[in-house]
PDB file of C-alpha atoms and ligand atoms in Angstrom:
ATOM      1  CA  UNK W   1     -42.485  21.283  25.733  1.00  0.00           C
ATOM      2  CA  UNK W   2     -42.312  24.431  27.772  1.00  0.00           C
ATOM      3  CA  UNK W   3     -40.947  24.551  31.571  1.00  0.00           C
ATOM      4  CA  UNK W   4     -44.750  24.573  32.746  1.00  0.00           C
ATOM      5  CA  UNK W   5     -45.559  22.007  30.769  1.00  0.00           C
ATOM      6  CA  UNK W   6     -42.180  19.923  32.680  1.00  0.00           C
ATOM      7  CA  UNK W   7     -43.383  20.542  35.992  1.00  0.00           C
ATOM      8  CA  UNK W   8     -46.567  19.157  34.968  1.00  0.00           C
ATOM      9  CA  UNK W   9     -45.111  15.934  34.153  1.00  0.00           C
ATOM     10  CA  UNK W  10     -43.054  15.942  37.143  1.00  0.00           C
ATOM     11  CA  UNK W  11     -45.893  16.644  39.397  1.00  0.00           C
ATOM     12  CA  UNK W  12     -47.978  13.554  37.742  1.00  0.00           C
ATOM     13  CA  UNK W  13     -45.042  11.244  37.787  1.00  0.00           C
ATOM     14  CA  UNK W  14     -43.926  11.816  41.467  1.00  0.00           C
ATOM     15  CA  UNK W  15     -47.386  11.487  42.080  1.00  0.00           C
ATOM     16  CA  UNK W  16     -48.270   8.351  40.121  1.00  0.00           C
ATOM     17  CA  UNK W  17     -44.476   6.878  41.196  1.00  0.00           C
ATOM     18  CA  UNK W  18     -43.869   8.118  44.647  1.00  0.00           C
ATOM     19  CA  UNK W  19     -40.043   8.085  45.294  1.00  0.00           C
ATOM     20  CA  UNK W  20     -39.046   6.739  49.366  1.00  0.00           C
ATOM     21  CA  UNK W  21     -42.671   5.978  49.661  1.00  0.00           C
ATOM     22  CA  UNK W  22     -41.891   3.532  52.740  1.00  0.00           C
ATOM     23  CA  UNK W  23     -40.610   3.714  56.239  1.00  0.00           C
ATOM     24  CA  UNK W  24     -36.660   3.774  56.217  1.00  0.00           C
ATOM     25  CA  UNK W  25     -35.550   1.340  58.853  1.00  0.00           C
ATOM     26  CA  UNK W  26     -33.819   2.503  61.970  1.00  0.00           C
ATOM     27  CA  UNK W  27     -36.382   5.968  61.663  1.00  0.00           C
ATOM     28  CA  UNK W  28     -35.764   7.518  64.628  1.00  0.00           C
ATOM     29  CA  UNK W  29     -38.497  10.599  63.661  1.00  0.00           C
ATOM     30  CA  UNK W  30     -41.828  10.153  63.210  1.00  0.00           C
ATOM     31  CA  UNK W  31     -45.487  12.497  62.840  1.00  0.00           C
ATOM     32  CA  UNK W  32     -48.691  12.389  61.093  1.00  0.00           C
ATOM     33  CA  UNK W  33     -50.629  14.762  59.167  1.00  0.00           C
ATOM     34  CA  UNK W  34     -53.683  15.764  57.817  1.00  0.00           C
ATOM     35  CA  UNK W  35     -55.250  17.793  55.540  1.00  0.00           C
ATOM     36  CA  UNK W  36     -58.822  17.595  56.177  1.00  0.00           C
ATOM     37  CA  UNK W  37     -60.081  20.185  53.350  1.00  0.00           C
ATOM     38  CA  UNK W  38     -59.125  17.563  50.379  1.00  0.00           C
ATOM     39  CA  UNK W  39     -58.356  14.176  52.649  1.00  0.00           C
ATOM     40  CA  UNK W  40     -54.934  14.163  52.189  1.00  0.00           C
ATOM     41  CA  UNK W  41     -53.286  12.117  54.851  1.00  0.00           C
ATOM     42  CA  UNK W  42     -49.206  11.194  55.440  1.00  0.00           C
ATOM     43  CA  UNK W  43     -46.864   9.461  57.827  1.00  0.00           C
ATOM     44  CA  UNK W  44     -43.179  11.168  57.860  1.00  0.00           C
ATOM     45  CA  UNK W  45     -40.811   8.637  59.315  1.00  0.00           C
ATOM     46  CA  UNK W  46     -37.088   9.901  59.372  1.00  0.00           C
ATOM     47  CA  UNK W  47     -33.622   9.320  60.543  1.00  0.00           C
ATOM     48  CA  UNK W  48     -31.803  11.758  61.827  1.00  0.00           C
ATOM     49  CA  UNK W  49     -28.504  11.469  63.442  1.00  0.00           C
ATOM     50  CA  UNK W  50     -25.761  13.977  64.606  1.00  0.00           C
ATOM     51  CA  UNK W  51     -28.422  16.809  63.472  1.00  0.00           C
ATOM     52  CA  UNK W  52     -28.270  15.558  59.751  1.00  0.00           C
ATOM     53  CA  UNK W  53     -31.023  13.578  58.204  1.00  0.00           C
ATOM     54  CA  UNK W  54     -30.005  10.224  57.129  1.00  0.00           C
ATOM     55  CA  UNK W  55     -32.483   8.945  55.636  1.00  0.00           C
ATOM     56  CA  UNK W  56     -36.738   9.897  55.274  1.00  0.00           C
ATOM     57  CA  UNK W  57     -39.585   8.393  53.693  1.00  0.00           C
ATOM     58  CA  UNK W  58     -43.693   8.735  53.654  1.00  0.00           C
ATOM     59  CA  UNK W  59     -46.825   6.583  53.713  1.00  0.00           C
ATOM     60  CA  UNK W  60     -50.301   7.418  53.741  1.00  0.00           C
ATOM     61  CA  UNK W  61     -52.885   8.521  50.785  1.00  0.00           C
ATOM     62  CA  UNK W  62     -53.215  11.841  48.872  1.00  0.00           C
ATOM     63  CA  UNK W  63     -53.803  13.751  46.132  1.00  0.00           C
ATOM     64  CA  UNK W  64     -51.738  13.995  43.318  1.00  0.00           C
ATOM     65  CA  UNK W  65     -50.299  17.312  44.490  1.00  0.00           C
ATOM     66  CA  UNK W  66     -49.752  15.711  47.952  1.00  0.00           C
ATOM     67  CA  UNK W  67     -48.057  12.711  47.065  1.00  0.00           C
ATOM     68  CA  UNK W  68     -45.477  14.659  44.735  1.00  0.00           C
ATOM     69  CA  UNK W  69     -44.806  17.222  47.324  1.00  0.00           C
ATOM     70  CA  UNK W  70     -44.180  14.370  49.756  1.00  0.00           C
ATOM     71  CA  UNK W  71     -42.231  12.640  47.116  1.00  0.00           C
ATOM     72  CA  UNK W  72     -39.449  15.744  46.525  1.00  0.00           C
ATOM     73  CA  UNK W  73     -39.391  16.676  49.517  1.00  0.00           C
ATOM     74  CA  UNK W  74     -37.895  13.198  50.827  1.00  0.00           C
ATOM     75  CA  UNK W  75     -35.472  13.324  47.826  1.00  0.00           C
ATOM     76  CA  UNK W  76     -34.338  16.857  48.297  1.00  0.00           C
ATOM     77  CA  UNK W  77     -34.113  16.592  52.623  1.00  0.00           C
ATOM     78  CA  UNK W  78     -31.726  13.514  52.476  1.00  0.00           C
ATOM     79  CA  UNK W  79     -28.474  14.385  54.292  1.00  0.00           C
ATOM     80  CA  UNK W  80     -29.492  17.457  54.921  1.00  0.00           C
ATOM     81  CA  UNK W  81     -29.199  19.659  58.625  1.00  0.00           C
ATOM     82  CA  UNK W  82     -31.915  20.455  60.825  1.00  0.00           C
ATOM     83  CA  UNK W  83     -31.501  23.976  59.854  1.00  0.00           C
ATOM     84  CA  UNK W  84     -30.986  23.696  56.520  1.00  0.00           C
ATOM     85  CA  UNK W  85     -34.180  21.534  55.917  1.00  0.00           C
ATOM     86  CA  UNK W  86     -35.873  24.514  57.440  1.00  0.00           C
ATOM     87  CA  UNK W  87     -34.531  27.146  54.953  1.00  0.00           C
ATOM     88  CA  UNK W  88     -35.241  25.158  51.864  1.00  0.00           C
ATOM     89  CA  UNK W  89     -38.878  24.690  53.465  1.00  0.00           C
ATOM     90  CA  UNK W  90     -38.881  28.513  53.892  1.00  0.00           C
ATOM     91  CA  UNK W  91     -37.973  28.869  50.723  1.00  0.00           C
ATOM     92  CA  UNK W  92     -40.713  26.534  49.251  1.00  0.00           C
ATOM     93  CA  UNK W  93     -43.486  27.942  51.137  1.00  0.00           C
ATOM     94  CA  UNK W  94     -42.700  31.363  50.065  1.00  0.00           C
ATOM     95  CA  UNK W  95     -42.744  29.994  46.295  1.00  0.00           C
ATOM     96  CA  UNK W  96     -46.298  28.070  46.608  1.00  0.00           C
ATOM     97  CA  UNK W  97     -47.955  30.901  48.102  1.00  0.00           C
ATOM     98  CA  UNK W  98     -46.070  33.149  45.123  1.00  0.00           C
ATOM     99  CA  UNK W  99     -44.023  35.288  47.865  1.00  0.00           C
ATOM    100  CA  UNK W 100     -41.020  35.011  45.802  1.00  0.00           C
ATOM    101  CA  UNK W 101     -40.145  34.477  42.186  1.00  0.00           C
ATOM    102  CA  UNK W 102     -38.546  30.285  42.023  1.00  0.00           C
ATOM    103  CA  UNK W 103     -34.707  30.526  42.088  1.00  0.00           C
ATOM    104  CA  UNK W 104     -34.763  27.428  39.804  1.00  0.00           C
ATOM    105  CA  UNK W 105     -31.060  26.876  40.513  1.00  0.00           C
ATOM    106  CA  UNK W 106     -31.775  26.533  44.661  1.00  0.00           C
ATOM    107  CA  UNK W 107     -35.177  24.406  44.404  1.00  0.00           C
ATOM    108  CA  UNK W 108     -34.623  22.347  41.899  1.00  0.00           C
ATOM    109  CA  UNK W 109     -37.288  20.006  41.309  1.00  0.00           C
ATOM    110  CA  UNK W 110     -39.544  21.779  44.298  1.00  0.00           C
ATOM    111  CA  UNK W 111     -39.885  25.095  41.711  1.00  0.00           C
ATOM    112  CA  UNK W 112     -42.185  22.819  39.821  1.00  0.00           C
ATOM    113  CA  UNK W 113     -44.639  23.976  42.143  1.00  0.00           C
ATOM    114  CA  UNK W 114     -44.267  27.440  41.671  1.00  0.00           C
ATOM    115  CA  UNK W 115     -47.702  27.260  39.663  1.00  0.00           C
ATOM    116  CA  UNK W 116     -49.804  26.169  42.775  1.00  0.00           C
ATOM    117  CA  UNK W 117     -49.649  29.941  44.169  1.00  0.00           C
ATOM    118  CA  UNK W 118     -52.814  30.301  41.514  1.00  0.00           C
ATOM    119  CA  UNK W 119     -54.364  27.971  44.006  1.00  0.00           C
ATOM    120  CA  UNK W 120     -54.454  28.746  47.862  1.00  0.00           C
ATOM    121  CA  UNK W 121     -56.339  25.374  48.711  1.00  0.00           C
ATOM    122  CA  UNK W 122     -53.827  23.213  46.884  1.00  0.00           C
ATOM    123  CA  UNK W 123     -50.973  25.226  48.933  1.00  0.00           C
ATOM    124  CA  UNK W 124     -52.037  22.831  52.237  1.00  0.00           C
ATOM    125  CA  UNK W 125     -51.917  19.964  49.937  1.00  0.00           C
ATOM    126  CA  UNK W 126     -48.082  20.048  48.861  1.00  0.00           C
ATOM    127  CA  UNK W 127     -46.949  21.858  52.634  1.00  0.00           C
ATOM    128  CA  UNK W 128     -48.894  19.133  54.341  1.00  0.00           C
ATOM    129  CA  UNK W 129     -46.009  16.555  53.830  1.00  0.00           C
ATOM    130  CA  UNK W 130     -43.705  19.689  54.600  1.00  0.00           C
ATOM    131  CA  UNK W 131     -45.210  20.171  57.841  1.00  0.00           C
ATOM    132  CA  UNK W 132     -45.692  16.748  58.699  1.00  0.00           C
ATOM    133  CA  UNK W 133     -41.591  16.374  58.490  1.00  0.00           C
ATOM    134  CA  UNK W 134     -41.094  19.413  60.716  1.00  0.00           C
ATOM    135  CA  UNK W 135     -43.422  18.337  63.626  1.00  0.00           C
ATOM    136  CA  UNK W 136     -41.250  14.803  63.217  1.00  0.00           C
ATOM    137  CA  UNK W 137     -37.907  16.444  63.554  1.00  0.00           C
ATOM    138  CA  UNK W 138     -39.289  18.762  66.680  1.00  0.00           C
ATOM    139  CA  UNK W 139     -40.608  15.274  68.320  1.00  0.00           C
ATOM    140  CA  UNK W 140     -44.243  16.365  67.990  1.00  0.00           C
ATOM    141  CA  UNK W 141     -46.040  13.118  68.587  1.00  0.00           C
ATOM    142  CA  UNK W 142     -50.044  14.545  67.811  1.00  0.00           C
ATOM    143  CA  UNK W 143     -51.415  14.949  64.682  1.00  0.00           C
ATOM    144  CA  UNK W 144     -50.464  17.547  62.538  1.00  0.00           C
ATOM    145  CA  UNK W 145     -53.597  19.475  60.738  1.00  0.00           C
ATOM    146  CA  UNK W 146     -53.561  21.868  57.864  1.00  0.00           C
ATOM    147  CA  UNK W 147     -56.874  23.622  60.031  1.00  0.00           C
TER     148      UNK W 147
HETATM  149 ZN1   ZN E 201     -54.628  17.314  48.441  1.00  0.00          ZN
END
């Protein structure tokens, strides 16, 4: 099995097996989004104390690509800083829209998808959870949109 052919599985089973796919209790965070071009839709509930992200999860329905996106990204922001959730989502955005070459060692599981830079409309689909999460943690109580 070659690395593409890993991500691929990781994509599908993040997608098929959403990890913190529920609303952590005490979630002091919240925003919606949307993604209107494929339907993709997500509520980003977090905790966040002292600046550091406790604890984060996601509801809503997607695509695959959504729902894996949201998936890592919940695992990967836990315990985390407000600024440092920001660089890693820097860092991610530049890698889906192929700005940069994946640092394997810094993303982790997020350089799995790398490949998506083939395909701008499935960008929105795995930043929409990204997004969502940011507009939470900056107390942005409307709707998120990818448009
Ligand atoms: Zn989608």
């Amino acid at each position: 099995m070659d690395v593409r052919e890993l991500y691929q599985e990781l994509i599908l089973d993040h997608g098929r097996r959403p990890r913190n796919f529920r609303f952590p209790d005490g979630a002091n965070q919240s925003a919606e989004g949307k993604n209107p071009l494929c339907g993709d839709h997500v509520i980003v509930k977090a905790v966040l104390h002292d600046g550091v992200v406790e604890d984060v999860g996601f509801q809503g329905s997607g695509c695959a690509i959504c729902t894996a996106a949201a998936s890592t990204m919940t695992e990967v922001v836990k315990g985390k800083s407000r600024g440092e959730v920001d660089a890693i989502f820097h860092t991610f955005h530049d890698v889906v829209t192929g700005k940069v070459p994946p640092d394997l060692e810094e993303l982790g599981k997020l350089a799995a998808f790398a490949g998506l830079s083939e395909f701008p409309m499935r960008v929105k689909c795995a930043t929409l959870a990204w997004h969502t999460l940011e507009a939470a943690l900056d107390h942005k109580p409307e709707a998120v949109t990818t448009e």
